[in-house]
């Protein structure tokens, strides 16, 4: 992560020193080059059933390997790519690559892993997003049910009617929808109930102090309970300890994801079984 922090500084400083227009045109060139020179790659992090320890799916996480600056993390360049609009091209690349990778993995391993792809707000609201999804599924031959898109609460609160329409057409394709970083926005489960979604991903900030903080434990417990009553699958992200995994397992959390099990890594490193917590 050190590398990432240095890079962050680099961008911070760049944007302070340069006029905003210059900064962006320079970054735009760098991102264009990154796409052209194939400096992006996808890492994958498994989503695990805590009862059996079996991997049910993976989340695709983009990495940018810059020839001079090394690894640049998405928290740094995704927001910038949003501002230059290049997130569209990057997002299309991610979608196609993720579907292809997992379709191929499933063929060679005779598995049925799902792949979760993070979608940015700009991408989600663009006309043509639906066709992009269809195209990625067609060329990869990945069954639609195995593709999950991850969006955030904010994306479905502003302009809710339009968002619900988009979500409905996505679901009509057979593609699944997850709400990422759940609990950090302003929406409630009673609001989300109106949306055609399949899964919520509990934000890492709730998991972090789960085992020392009774309030966090209570919140997590009730979110899981309520989500299940609404027929939503619950994923906990940022699971770093066995204690956290055990608590989540006891509360019936469907899937767990985090460093305790595996860090994001190239697909070739993916391991399919982890510790089972069956009682
Ligand atoms: P996210 O979708 O919420 O992804 C989870 C982030 O938490 C990832 O960071 C992952 O590496 C990290 N993480 C996973 N387990 C643990 C853990 O146990 N402890 C800790 N401390 N961290 C953990 P990453 O890969 O740096 O990605 C950051 C964010 O960038 C993502 O958050 C997502 O919002 C965005 N992102 C990543 N890839 C893409 C992409 O292809 N497209 C778009 N639009 N956004 C992306
Ligand atoms: Mg995500
Ligand atoms: Mg998340
Ligand atoms: Mg997050």
PDB file of C-alpha atoms and ligand atoms in Angstrom:
ATOM      1  CA  UNK A   1       0.000   0.000   0.000  1.00  0.00           C
ATOM      2  CA  UNK A   2       3.029   2.263   0.383  1.00  0.00           C
ATOM      3  CA  UNK A   3       3.327   2.496  -3.352  1.00  0.00           C
ATOM      4  CA  UNK A   4      -0.310   3.535  -3.531  1.00  0.00           C
ATOM      5  CA  UNK A   5       0.175   6.281  -0.989  1.00  0.00           C
ATOM      6  CA  UNK A   6       3.164   7.741  -2.823  1.00  0.00           C
ATOM      7  CA  UNK A   7       1.179   7.761  -5.994  1.00  0.00           C
ATOM      8  CA  UNK A   8      -1.641   9.518  -4.223  1.00  0.00           C
ATOM      9  CA  UNK A   9       0.808  12.219  -3.180  1.00  0.00           C
ATOM     10  CA  UNK A  10       2.010  12.489  -6.699  1.00  0.00           C
ATOM     11  CA  UNK A  11      -1.489  13.212  -7.950  1.00  0.00           C
ATOM     12  CA  UNK A  12      -2.299  15.500  -5.032  1.00  0.00           C
ATOM     13  CA  UNK A  13       0.793  17.539  -5.753  1.00  0.00           C
ATOM     14  CA  UNK A  14       0.232  17.530  -9.463  1.00  0.00           C
ATOM     15  CA  UNK A  15      -3.247  18.889  -9.059  1.00  0.00           C
ATOM     16  CA  UNK A  16      -2.110  21.597  -6.630  1.00  0.00           C
ATOM     17  CA  UNK A  17       0.764  22.800  -8.778  1.00  0.00           C
ATOM     18  CA  UNK A  18      -0.902  22.752 -12.137  1.00  0.00           C
ATOM     19  CA  UNK A  19      -3.912  24.561 -13.443  1.00  0.00           C
ATOM     20  CA  UNK A  20      -6.872  22.218 -13.387  1.00  0.00           C
ATOM     21  CA  UNK A  21      -7.145  22.105 -17.191  1.00  0.00           C
ATOM     22  CA  UNK A  22      -3.497  21.170 -17.587  1.00  0.00           C
ATOM     23  CA  UNK A  23      -3.716  18.565 -14.904  1.00  0.00           C
ATOM     24  CA  UNK A  24      -6.611  16.849 -16.572  1.00  0.00           C
ATOM     25  CA  UNK A  25      -5.284  16.963 -20.085  1.00  0.00           C
ATOM     26  CA  UNK A  26      -2.068  15.386 -18.840  1.00  0.00           C
ATOM     27  CA  UNK A  27      -3.931  12.725 -16.930  1.00  0.00           C
ATOM     28  CA  UNK A  28      -6.199  12.141 -19.910  1.00  0.00           C
ATOM     29  CA  UNK A  29      -3.146  11.347 -22.008  1.00  0.00           C
ATOM     30  CA  UNK A  30      -1.771   9.031 -19.371  1.00  0.00           C
ATOM     31  CA  UNK A  31      -5.035   7.174 -19.098  1.00  0.00           C
ATOM     32  CA  UNK A  32      -5.318   6.935 -22.888  1.00  0.00           C
ATOM     33  CA  UNK A  33      -1.867   5.500 -23.006  1.00  0.00           C
ATOM     34  CA  UNK A  34      -2.717   3.110 -20.195  1.00  0.00           C
ATOM     35  CA  UNK A  35      -5.639   1.732 -22.193  1.00  0.00           C
ATOM     36  CA  UNK A  36      -3.643   1.535 -25.406  1.00  0.00           C
ATOM     37  CA  UNK A  37      -0.557  -0.009 -23.818  1.00  0.00           C
ATOM     38  CA  UNK A  38      -2.592  -2.423 -21.722  1.00  0.00           C
ATOM     39  CA  UNK A  39      -1.282  -1.107 -18.405  1.00  0.00           C
ATOM     40  CA  UNK A  40      -4.517  -2.099 -16.672  1.00  0.00           C
ATOM     41  CA  UNK A  41      -5.111  -5.514 -15.252  1.00  0.00           C
ATOM     42  CA  UNK A  42      -7.782  -7.170 -13.159  1.00  0.00           C
ATOM     43  CA  UNK A  43      -7.204  -8.715  -9.774  1.00  0.00           C
ATOM     44  CA  UNK A  44      -9.823 -10.997  -8.308  1.00  0.00           C
ATOM     45  CA  UNK A  45     -10.896 -11.479  -4.697  1.00  0.00           C
ATOM     46  CA  UNK A  46     -13.032 -14.475  -3.726  1.00  0.00           C
ATOM     47  CA  UNK A  47     -16.482 -14.352  -2.095  1.00  0.00           C
ATOM     48  CA  UNK A  48     -16.723 -17.333   0.211  1.00  0.00           C
ATOM     49  CA  UNK A  49     -19.540 -19.290   1.821  1.00  0.00           C
ATOM     50  CA  UNK A  50     -18.356 -19.240   5.456  1.00  0.00           C
ATOM     51  CA  UNK A  51     -20.132 -22.512   6.282  1.00  0.00           C
ATOM     52  CA  UNK A  52     -18.364 -24.651   3.695  1.00  0.00           C
ATOM     53  CA  UNK A  53     -15.342 -22.485   2.952  1.00  0.00           C
ATOM     54  CA  UNK A  54     -16.110 -22.793  -0.760  1.00  0.00           C
ATOM     55  CA  UNK A  55     -15.593 -19.930  -3.181  1.00  0.00           C
ATOM     56  CA  UNK A  56     -18.895 -18.928  -4.806  1.00  0.00           C
ATOM     57  CA  UNK A  57     -17.697 -16.035  -6.872  1.00  0.00           C
ATOM     58  CA  UNK A  58     -15.069 -13.352  -7.307  1.00  0.00           C
ATOM     59  CA  UNK A  59     -14.996  -9.572  -7.441  1.00  0.00           C
ATOM     60  CA  UNK A  60     -12.966  -7.955 -10.211  1.00  0.00           C
ATOM     61  CA  UNK A  61     -10.753  -5.101  -8.960  1.00  0.00           C
ATOM     62  CA  UNK A  62      -8.830  -2.999 -11.437  1.00  0.00           C
ATOM     63  CA  UNK A  63      -5.095  -2.268 -11.099  1.00  0.00           C
ATOM     64  CA  UNK A  64      -3.010   0.183 -13.066  1.00  0.00           C
ATOM     65  CA  UNK A  65       0.611  -0.671 -13.467  1.00  0.00           C
ATOM     66  CA  UNK A  66       2.262   2.574 -14.471  1.00  0.00           C
ATOM     67  CA  UNK A  67       5.672   2.082 -16.112  1.00  0.00           C
ATOM     68  CA  UNK A  68       7.330   4.783 -13.958  1.00  0.00           C
ATOM     69  CA  UNK A  69       5.155   5.033 -10.884  1.00  0.00           C
ATOM     70  CA  UNK A  70       4.324   1.392 -10.308  1.00  0.00           C
ATOM     71  CA  UNK A  71       0.945   0.229  -9.049  1.00  0.00           C
ATOM     72  CA  UNK A  72      -1.709   2.886  -8.815  1.00  0.00           C
ATOM     73  CA  UNK A  73      -4.813   1.922  -6.873  1.00  0.00           C
ATOM     74  CA  UNK A  74      -8.355   2.491  -8.128  1.00  0.00           C
ATOM     75  CA  UNK A  75      -9.267   4.819  -5.243  1.00  0.00           C
ATOM     76  CA  UNK A  76      -6.779   7.225  -6.832  1.00  0.00           C
ATOM     77  CA  UNK A  77      -7.463   6.998 -10.547  1.00  0.00           C
ATOM     78  CA  UNK A  78     -11.131   5.975 -10.787  1.00  0.00           C
ATOM     79  CA  UNK A  79     -12.395   9.325  -9.430  1.00  0.00           C
ATOM     80  CA  UNK A  80     -10.085  11.123 -11.858  1.00  0.00           C
ATOM     81  CA  UNK A  81     -11.197   8.951 -14.768  1.00  0.00           C
ATOM     82  CA  UNK A  82     -14.770   9.833 -13.812  1.00  0.00           C
ATOM     83  CA  UNK A  83     -13.946  13.494 -14.252  1.00  0.00           C
ATOM     84  CA  UNK A  84     -12.241  13.062 -17.605  1.00  0.00           C
ATOM     85  CA  UNK A  85     -15.017  10.742 -18.802  1.00  0.00           C
ATOM     86  CA  UNK A  86     -12.526   7.990 -19.525  1.00  0.00           C
ATOM     87  CA  UNK A  87     -14.218   5.789 -16.972  1.00  0.00           C
ATOM     88  CA  UNK A  88     -16.540   4.828 -19.828  1.00  0.00           C
ATOM     89  CA  UNK A  89     -13.774   3.257 -21.903  1.00  0.00           C
ATOM     90  CA  UNK A  90     -12.097   1.796 -18.824  1.00  0.00           C
ATOM     91  CA  UNK A  91     -15.402   0.386 -17.574  1.00  0.00           C
ATOM     92  CA  UNK A  92     -16.088  -1.256 -20.930  1.00  0.00           C
ATOM     93  CA  UNK A  93     -12.681  -2.867 -20.855  1.00  0.00           C
ATOM     94  CA  UNK A  94     -13.235  -4.139 -17.293  1.00  0.00           C
ATOM     95  CA  UNK A  95     -16.637  -5.584 -18.121  1.00  0.00           C
ATOM     96  CA  UNK A  96     -15.432  -7.473 -21.188  1.00  0.00           C
ATOM     97  CA  UNK A  97     -12.251  -8.702 -19.547  1.00  0.00           C
ATOM     98  CA  UNK A  98     -13.986  -9.869 -16.354  1.00  0.00           C
ATOM     99  CA  UNK A  99     -16.688 -11.771 -18.257  1.00  0.00           C
ATOM    100  CA  UNK A 100     -14.109 -13.393 -20.521  1.00  0.00           C
ATOM    101  CA  UNK A 101     -11.788 -14.351 -17.655  1.00  0.00           C
ATOM    102  CA  UNK A 102     -14.489 -15.968 -15.547  1.00  0.00           C
ATOM    103  CA  UNK A 103     -16.258 -17.680 -18.458  1.00  0.00           C
ATOM    104  CA  UNK A 104     -12.949 -19.245 -19.345  1.00  0.00           C
ATOM    105  CA  UNK A 105     -12.150 -20.153 -15.731  1.00  0.00           C
ATOM    106  CA  UNK A 106     -15.563 -21.819 -15.415  1.00  0.00           C
ATOM    107  CA  UNK A 107     -15.014 -23.784 -18.603  1.00  0.00           C
ATOM    108  CA  UNK A 108     -11.610 -25.099 -17.592  1.00  0.00           C
ATOM    109  CA  UNK A 109     -12.567 -25.780 -13.955  1.00  0.00           C
ATOM    110  CA  UNK A 110     -16.135 -26.878 -14.662  1.00  0.00           C
ATOM    111  CA  UNK A 111     -17.290 -24.390 -12.050  1.00  0.00           C
ATOM    112  CA  UNK A 112     -20.096 -21.853 -11.838  1.00  0.00           C
ATOM    113  CA  UNK A 113     -18.351 -18.904 -10.233  1.00  0.00           C
ATOM    114  CA  UNK A 114     -20.078 -15.540 -10.376  1.00  0.00           C
ATOM    115  CA  UNK A 115     -18.135 -12.411 -11.215  1.00  0.00           C
ATOM    116  CA  UNK A 116     -18.910  -9.072  -9.576  1.00  0.00           C
ATOM    117  CA  UNK A 117     -17.973  -5.946 -11.505  1.00  0.00           C
ATOM    118  CA  UNK A 118     -17.908  -2.443  -9.998  1.00  0.00           C
ATOM    119  CA  UNK A 119     -19.839   0.049 -12.089  1.00  0.00           C
ATOM    120  CA  UNK A 120     -19.270   3.792 -11.860  1.00  0.00           C
ATOM    121  CA  UNK A 121     -22.180   6.272 -11.761  1.00  0.00           C
ATOM    122  CA  UNK A 122     -21.389   7.701 -15.198  1.00  0.00           C
ATOM    123  CA  UNK A 123     -21.335   4.240 -16.727  1.00  0.00           C
ATOM    124  CA  UNK A 124     -24.576   3.197 -15.074  1.00  0.00           C
ATOM    125  CA  UNK A 125     -26.634   6.115 -16.304  1.00  0.00           C
ATOM    126  CA  UNK A 126     -25.321   6.194 -19.822  1.00  0.00           C
ATOM    127  CA  UNK A 127     -27.664   5.063 -22.576  1.00  0.00           C
ATOM    128  CA  UNK A 128     -25.923   2.138 -24.096  1.00  0.00           C
ATOM    129  CA  UNK A 129     -24.929   0.555 -20.788  1.00  0.00           C
ATOM    130  CA  UNK A 130     -27.458  -2.199 -21.346  1.00  0.00           C
ATOM    131  CA  UNK A 131     -26.017  -2.966 -24.773  1.00  0.00           C
ATOM    132  CA  UNK A 132     -22.543  -3.013 -23.194  1.00  0.00           C
ATOM    133  CA  UNK A 133     -23.706  -5.644 -20.742  1.00  0.00           C
ATOM    134  CA  UNK A 134     -25.300  -7.684 -23.513  1.00  0.00           C
ATOM    135  CA  UNK A 135     -22.197  -7.399 -25.651  1.00  0.00           C
ATOM    136  CA  UNK A 136     -19.868  -8.525 -22.840  1.00  0.00           C
ATOM    137  CA  UNK A 137     -22.112 -11.525 -22.146  1.00  0.00           C
ATOM    138  CA  UNK A 138     -22.374 -12.477 -25.802  1.00  0.00           C
ATOM    139  CA  UNK A 139     -18.687 -12.365 -26.649  1.00  0.00           C
ATOM    140  CA  UNK A 140     -17.675 -14.151 -23.439  1.00  0.00           C
ATOM    141  CA  UNK A 141     -20.534 -16.659 -23.450  1.00  0.00           C
ATOM    142  CA  UNK A 142     -20.855 -16.126 -19.711  1.00  0.00           C
ATOM    143  CA  UNK A 143     -24.391 -16.995 -18.528  1.00  0.00           C
ATOM    144  CA  UNK A 144     -26.111 -13.747 -17.490  1.00  0.00           C
ATOM    145  CA  UNK A 145     -26.925 -15.065 -13.990  1.00  0.00           C
ATOM    146  CA  UNK A 146     -23.199 -15.344 -13.281  1.00  0.00           C
ATOM    147  CA  UNK A 147     -22.614 -11.638 -13.796  1.00  0.00           C
ATOM    148  CA  UNK A 148     -23.233  -9.290 -10.865  1.00  0.00           C
ATOM    149  CA  UNK A 149     -22.859  -5.595 -11.108  1.00  0.00           C
ATOM    150  CA  UNK A 150     -21.955  -3.605  -7.998  1.00  0.00           C
ATOM    151  CA  UNK A 151     -23.410  -0.146  -7.647  1.00  0.00           C
ATOM    152  CA  UNK A 152     -23.584   2.170  -4.652  1.00  0.00           C
ATOM    153  CA  UNK A 153     -26.527   3.600  -2.757  1.00  0.00           C
ATOM    154  CA  UNK A 154     -25.924   7.092  -4.064  1.00  0.00           C
ATOM    155  CA  UNK A 155     -26.411   5.920  -7.616  1.00  0.00           C
ATOM    156  CA  UNK A 156     -29.970   4.773  -6.979  1.00  0.00           C
ATOM    157  CA  UNK A 157     -31.116   7.583  -4.718  1.00  0.00           C
ATOM    158  CA  UNK A 158     -30.580  10.510  -7.044  1.00  0.00           C
ATOM    159  CA  UNK A 159     -33.047  10.258  -9.886  1.00  0.00           C
ATOM    160  CA  UNK A 160     -34.599   7.172  -8.364  1.00  0.00           C
ATOM    161  CA  UNK A 161     -37.239   6.592 -11.041  1.00  0.00           C
ATOM    162  CA  UNK A 162     -34.695   6.457 -13.830  1.00  0.00           C
ATOM    163  CA  UNK A 163     -32.415   4.281 -11.716  1.00  0.00           C
ATOM    164  CA  UNK A 164     -35.217   1.803 -11.043  1.00  0.00           C
ATOM    165  CA  UNK A 165     -35.921   1.610 -14.764  1.00  0.00           C
ATOM    166  CA  UNK A 166     -32.278   0.880 -15.552  1.00  0.00           C
ATOM    167  CA  UNK A 167     -32.172  -1.733 -12.797  1.00  0.00           C
ATOM    168  CA  UNK A 168     -35.276  -3.435 -14.135  1.00  0.00           C
ATOM    169  CA  UNK A 169     -33.832  -3.767 -17.621  1.00  0.00           C
ATOM    170  CA  UNK A 170     -30.579  -5.102 -16.171  1.00  0.00           C
ATOM    171  CA  UNK A 171     -32.503  -7.713 -14.226  1.00  0.00           C
ATOM    172  CA  UNK A 172     -34.479  -8.553 -17.373  1.00  0.00           C
ATOM    173  CA  UNK A 173     -31.211  -9.583 -18.989  1.00  0.00           C
ATOM    174  CA  UNK A 174     -30.740 -11.993 -16.098  1.00  0.00           C
ATOM    175  CA  UNK A 175     -27.815 -10.040 -14.647  1.00  0.00           C
ATOM    176  CA  UNK A 176     -27.699  -9.685 -10.842  1.00  0.00           C
ATOM    177  CA  UNK A 177     -27.317  -6.445  -8.908  1.00  0.00           C
ATOM    178  CA  UNK A 178     -25.502  -5.795  -5.625  1.00  0.00           C
ATOM    179  CA  UNK A 179     -25.432  -2.644  -3.502  1.00  0.00           C
ATOM    180  CA  UNK A 180     -21.787  -2.041  -2.602  1.00  0.00           C
ATOM    181  CA  UNK A 181     -20.546  -0.336   0.581  1.00  0.00           C
ATOM    182  CA  UNK A 182     -23.997  -0.691   2.086  1.00  0.00           C
ATOM    183  CA  UNK A 183     -24.573   1.427   5.169  1.00  0.00           C
ATOM    184  CA  UNK A 184     -22.298   4.311   4.219  1.00  0.00           C
ATOM    185  CA  UNK A 185     -24.945   6.220   2.278  1.00  0.00           C
ATOM    186  CA  UNK A 186     -28.274   7.573   3.305  1.00  0.00           C
ATOM    187  CA  UNK A 187     -30.549   4.837   2.112  1.00  0.00           C
ATOM    188  CA  UNK A 188     -32.299   2.356   4.320  1.00  0.00           C
ATOM    189  CA  UNK A 189     -33.298  -1.192   3.686  1.00  0.00           C
ATOM    190  CA  UNK A 190     -36.918  -0.099   3.599  1.00  0.00           C
ATOM    191  CA  UNK A 191     -36.016   2.113   0.666  1.00  0.00           C
ATOM    192  CA  UNK A 192     -33.909  -0.537  -1.040  1.00  0.00           C
ATOM    193  CA  UNK A 193     -36.809  -2.955  -0.780  1.00  0.00           C
ATOM    194  CA  UNK A 194     -38.412  -1.099  -3.682  1.00  0.00           C
ATOM    195  CA  UNK A 195     -35.430  -1.768  -5.904  1.00  0.00           C
ATOM    196  CA  UNK A 196     -34.950  -4.943  -7.929  1.00  0.00           C
ATOM    197  CA  UNK A 197     -31.632  -5.917  -6.320  1.00  0.00           C
ATOM    198  CA  UNK A 198     -30.217  -9.282  -5.243  1.00  0.00           C
ATOM    199  CA  UNK A 199     -27.470  -8.576  -2.787  1.00  0.00           C
ATOM    200  CA  UNK A 200     -26.119  -6.046  -0.317  1.00  0.00           C
ATOM    201  CA  UNK A 201     -22.473  -5.778   0.603  1.00  0.00           C
ATOM    202  CA  UNK A 202     -21.982  -4.589   4.162  1.00  0.00           C
ATOM    203  CA  UNK A 203     -19.325  -1.917   4.204  1.00  0.00           C
ATOM    204  CA  UNK A 204     -15.976  -2.724   5.753  1.00  0.00           C
ATOM    205  CA  UNK A 205     -16.420   0.052   8.347  1.00  0.00           C
ATOM    206  CA  UNK A 206     -19.095  -2.058  10.099  1.00  0.00           C
ATOM    207  CA  UNK A 207     -16.963  -5.171  10.086  1.00  0.00           C
ATOM    208  CA  UNK A 208     -13.779  -3.531  11.362  1.00  0.00           C
ATOM    209  CA  UNK A 209     -14.787  -3.213  15.033  1.00  0.00           C
ATOM    210  CA  UNK A 210     -17.435  -5.875  15.021  1.00  0.00           C
ATOM    211  CA  UNK A 211     -15.855  -7.982  17.704  1.00  0.00           C
ATOM    212  CA  UNK A 212     -15.010  -5.135  20.129  1.00  0.00           C
ATOM    213  CA  UNK A 213     -17.972  -2.866  19.602  1.00  0.00           C
ATOM    214  CA  UNK A 214     -21.408  -4.078  20.711  1.00  0.00           C
ATOM    215  CA  UNK A 215     -23.170  -1.399  18.710  1.00  0.00           C
ATOM    216  CA  UNK A 216     -21.516  -2.423  15.450  1.00  0.00           C
ATOM    217  CA  UNK A 217     -22.331  -6.025  16.243  1.00  0.00           C
ATOM    218  CA  UNK A 218     -25.981  -5.118  16.815  1.00  0.00           C
ATOM    219  CA  UNK A 219     -26.172  -3.116  13.588  1.00  0.00           C
ATOM    220  CA  UNK A 220     -24.641  -5.919  11.535  1.00  0.00           C
ATOM    221  CA  UNK A 221     -26.902  -8.469  13.156  1.00  0.00           C
ATOM    222  CA  UNK A 222     -30.059  -6.518  12.410  1.00  0.00           C
ATOM    223  CA  UNK A 223     -29.061  -5.647   8.847  1.00  0.00           C
ATOM    224  CA  UNK A 224     -28.460  -9.324   8.096  1.00  0.00           C
ATOM    225  CA  UNK A 225     -31.770 -10.257   9.677  1.00  0.00           C
ATOM    226  CA  UNK A 226     -33.779  -7.612   7.849  1.00  0.00           C
ATOM    227  CA  UNK A 227     -32.030  -8.238   4.519  1.00  0.00           C
ATOM    228  CA  UNK A 228     -32.935 -11.907   4.738  1.00  0.00           C
ATOM    229  CA  UNK A 229     -36.555 -11.053   5.390  1.00  0.00           C
ATOM    230  CA  UNK A 230     -36.439  -9.013   2.187  1.00  0.00           C
ATOM    231  CA  UNK A 231     -34.894 -11.972   0.321  1.00  0.00           C
ATOM    232  CA  UNK A 232     -31.573 -10.238  -0.157  1.00  0.00           C
ATOM    233  CA  UNK A 233     -28.259 -12.030  -0.032  1.00  0.00           C
ATOM    234  CA  UNK A 234     -25.738 -10.468   2.369  1.00  0.00           C
ATOM    235  CA  UNK A 235     -22.002 -10.214   1.789  1.00  0.00           C
ATOM    236  CA  UNK A 236     -19.599  -8.872   4.414  1.00  0.00           C
ATOM    237  CA  UNK A 237     -16.563  -7.103   2.971  1.00  0.00           C
ATOM    238  CA  UNK A 238     -13.276  -6.463   4.749  1.00  0.00           C
ATOM    239  CA  UNK A 239     -13.313  -9.605   6.896  1.00  0.00           C
ATOM    240  CA  UNK A 240      -9.818  -9.711   8.367  1.00  0.00           C
ATOM    241  CA  UNK A 241     -10.003 -12.067  11.347  1.00  0.00           C
ATOM    242  CA  UNK A 242     -11.350 -15.479  12.264  1.00  0.00           C
ATOM    243  CA  UNK A 243     -13.370 -13.838  15.050  1.00  0.00           C
ATOM    244  CA  UNK A 244     -15.155 -11.612  12.573  1.00  0.00           C
ATOM    245  CA  UNK A 245     -15.758 -14.521  10.211  1.00  0.00           C
ATOM    246  CA  UNK A 246     -17.196 -16.622  13.063  1.00  0.00           C
ATOM    247  CA  UNK A 247     -19.524 -13.877  14.201  1.00  0.00           C
ATOM    248  CA  UNK A 248     -20.782 -13.307  10.658  1.00  0.00           C
ATOM    249  CA  UNK A 249     -21.223 -17.039  10.180  1.00  0.00           C
ATOM    250  CA  UNK A 250     -23.241 -17.271  13.401  1.00  0.00           C
ATOM    251  CA  UNK A 251     -25.466 -14.443  12.216  1.00  0.00           C
ATOM    252  CA  UNK A 252     -26.141 -16.267   8.955  1.00  0.00           C
ATOM    253  CA  UNK A 253     -24.227 -13.906   6.682  1.00  0.00           C
ATOM    254  CA  UNK A 254     -24.312 -15.569   3.252  1.00  0.00           C
ATOM    255  CA  UNK A 255     -20.887 -14.684   1.934  1.00  0.00           C
ATOM    256  CA  UNK A 256     -17.660 -13.267   3.324  1.00  0.00           C
ATOM    257  CA  UNK A 257     -14.851 -11.453   1.558  1.00  0.00           C
ATOM    258  CA  UNK A 258     -11.621 -10.089   2.972  1.00  0.00           C
ATOM    259  CA  UNK A 259      -7.956 -10.441   3.764  1.00  0.00           C
ATOM    260  CA  UNK A 260      -8.648 -13.175   6.333  1.00  0.00           C
ATOM    261  CA  UNK A 261      -9.451 -15.425   3.392  1.00  0.00           C
ATOM    262  CA  UNK A 262      -7.646 -13.889   0.460  1.00  0.00           C
ATOM    263  CA  UNK A 263      -6.326 -10.629  -0.883  1.00  0.00           C
ATOM    264  CA  UNK A 264      -7.169  -9.564  -4.416  1.00  0.00           C
ATOM    265  CA  UNK A 265      -4.742 -11.332  -6.763  1.00  0.00           C
ATOM    266  CA  UNK A 266      -4.342 -12.442 -10.380  1.00  0.00           C
ATOM    267  CA  UNK A 267      -6.912 -15.053 -11.350  1.00  0.00           C
ATOM    268  CA  UNK A 268      -4.221 -17.697 -11.746  1.00  0.00           C
ATOM    269  CA  UNK A 269      -3.621 -17.481  -7.952  1.00  0.00           C
ATOM    270  CA  UNK A 270      -7.254 -18.202  -7.065  1.00  0.00           C
ATOM    271  CA  UNK A 271      -7.780 -20.967  -4.531  1.00  0.00           C
ATOM    272  CA  UNK A 272     -11.234 -22.540  -4.372  1.00  0.00           C
ATOM    273  CA  UNK A 273     -11.468 -23.781  -0.779  1.00  0.00           C
ATOM    274  CA  UNK A 274     -10.862 -22.090   2.536  1.00  0.00           C
ATOM    275  CA  UNK A 275     -11.504 -22.875   6.181  1.00  0.00           C
ATOM    276  CA  UNK A 276     -15.034 -24.178   6.820  1.00  0.00           C
ATOM    277  CA  UNK A 277     -16.814 -22.823   9.922  1.00  0.00           C
ATOM    278  CA  UNK A 278     -19.565 -25.433  10.080  1.00  0.00           C
ATOM    279  CA  UNK A 279     -20.473 -25.959  13.739  1.00  0.00           C
TER     280      UNK A 279
HETATM  281  P1  LIG B   1     -14.927  -1.835  -3.357  1.00  0.00           P
HETATM  282  O1  LIG B   1     -15.688  -2.256  -4.552  1.00  0.00           O
HETATM  283  O2  LIG B   1     -15.689  -1.600  -2.111  1.00  0.00           O
HETATM  284  O3  LIG B   1     -13.805  -2.940  -3.168  1.00  0.00           O
HETATM  285  C1  LIG B   1     -13.323  -3.374  -1.936  1.00  0.00           C
HETATM  286  C2  LIG B   1     -11.967  -2.787  -1.638  1.00  0.00           C
HETATM  287  O4  LIG B   1     -11.550  -3.231  -0.341  1.00  0.00           O
HETATM  288  C3  LIG B   1     -10.872  -3.225  -2.595  1.00  0.00           C
HETATM  289  O5  LIG B   1      -9.938  -2.163  -2.712  1.00  0.00           O
HETATM  290  C4  LIG B   1     -10.243  -4.406  -1.853  1.00  0.00           C
HETATM  291  O6  LIG B   1      -8.914  -4.653  -2.236  1.00  0.00           O
HETATM  292  C5  LIG B   1     -10.320  -3.916  -0.438  1.00  0.00           C
HETATM  293  N1  LIG B   1     -10.371  -5.019   0.539  1.00  0.00           N
HETATM  294  C6  LIG B   1     -10.840  -6.275   0.368  1.00  0.00           C
HETATM  295  N2  LIG B   1     -10.737  -6.987   1.500  1.00  0.00           N
HETATM  296  C7  LIG B   1     -10.187  -6.180   2.425  1.00  0.00           C
HETATM  297  C8  LIG B   1      -9.807  -6.363   3.817  1.00  0.00           C
HETATM  298  O7  LIG B   1      -9.988  -7.411   4.421  1.00  0.00           O
HETATM  299  N3  LIG B   1      -9.255  -5.283   4.442  1.00  0.00           N
HETATM  300  C9  LIG B   1      -9.054  -4.099   3.803  1.00  0.00           C
HETATM  301  N4  LIG B   1      -8.492  -3.118   4.493  1.00  0.00           N
HETATM  302  N5  LIG B   1      -9.396  -3.887   2.497  1.00  0.00           N
HETATM  303  C10 LIG B   1      -9.953  -4.929   1.824  1.00  0.00           C
HETATM  304  P2  LIG B   1      -9.369  -1.708  -4.113  1.00  0.00           P
HETATM  305  O8  LIG B   1      -9.114  -2.893  -4.981  1.00  0.00           O
HETATM  306  O9  LIG B   1      -8.248  -0.766  -3.866  1.00  0.00           O
HETATM  307  O10 LIG B   1     -10.589  -0.922  -4.763  1.00  0.00           O
HETATM  308  C11 LIG B   1     -11.089   0.257  -4.176  1.00  0.00           C
HETATM  309  C12 LIG B   1     -12.359   0.717  -4.828  1.00  0.00           C
HETATM  310  O11 LIG B   1     -12.131   1.109  -6.189  1.00  0.00           O
HETATM  311  C13 LIG B   1     -13.419  -0.365  -4.918  1.00  0.00           C
HETATM  312  O12 LIG B   1     -14.088  -0.481  -3.682  1.00  0.00           O
HETATM  313  C14 LIG B   1     -14.286   0.161  -6.034  1.00  0.00           C
HETATM  314  O13 LIG B   1     -15.196   1.108  -5.552  1.00  0.00           O
HETATM  315  C15 LIG B   1     -13.283   0.847  -6.938  1.00  0.00           C
HETATM  316  N6  LIG B   1     -12.967  -0.040  -8.072  1.00  0.00           N
HETATM  317  C16 LIG B   1     -12.134  -1.093  -8.141  1.00  0.00           C
HETATM  318  N7  LIG B   1     -12.125  -1.648  -9.365  1.00  0.00           N
HETATM  319  C17 LIG B   1     -13.016  -0.938 -10.099  1.00  0.00           C
HETATM  320  C18 LIG B   1     -13.472  -1.016 -11.469  1.00  0.00           C
HETATM  321  O14 LIG B   1     -13.104  -1.897 -12.252  1.00  0.00           O
HETATM  322  N8  LIG B   1     -14.403  -0.076 -11.868  1.00  0.00           N
HETATM  323  C19 LIG B   1     -14.862   0.886 -11.007  1.00  0.00           C
HETATM  324  N9  LIG B   1     -15.787   1.770 -11.485  1.00  0.00           N
HETATM  325  N10 LIG B   1     -14.466   0.977  -9.739  1.00  0.00           N
HETATM  326  C20 LIG B   1     -13.540   0.090  -9.285  1.00  0.00           C
HETATM  327 MG1  LIG B   2     -17.098  -3.547  -4.978  1.00  0.00          MG
HETATM  328 MG1  LIG B   3     -17.318  -2.563  -1.412  1.00  0.00          MG
HETATM  329 MG1  LIG B   4     -15.762  -0.436   0.027  1.00  0.00          MG
END
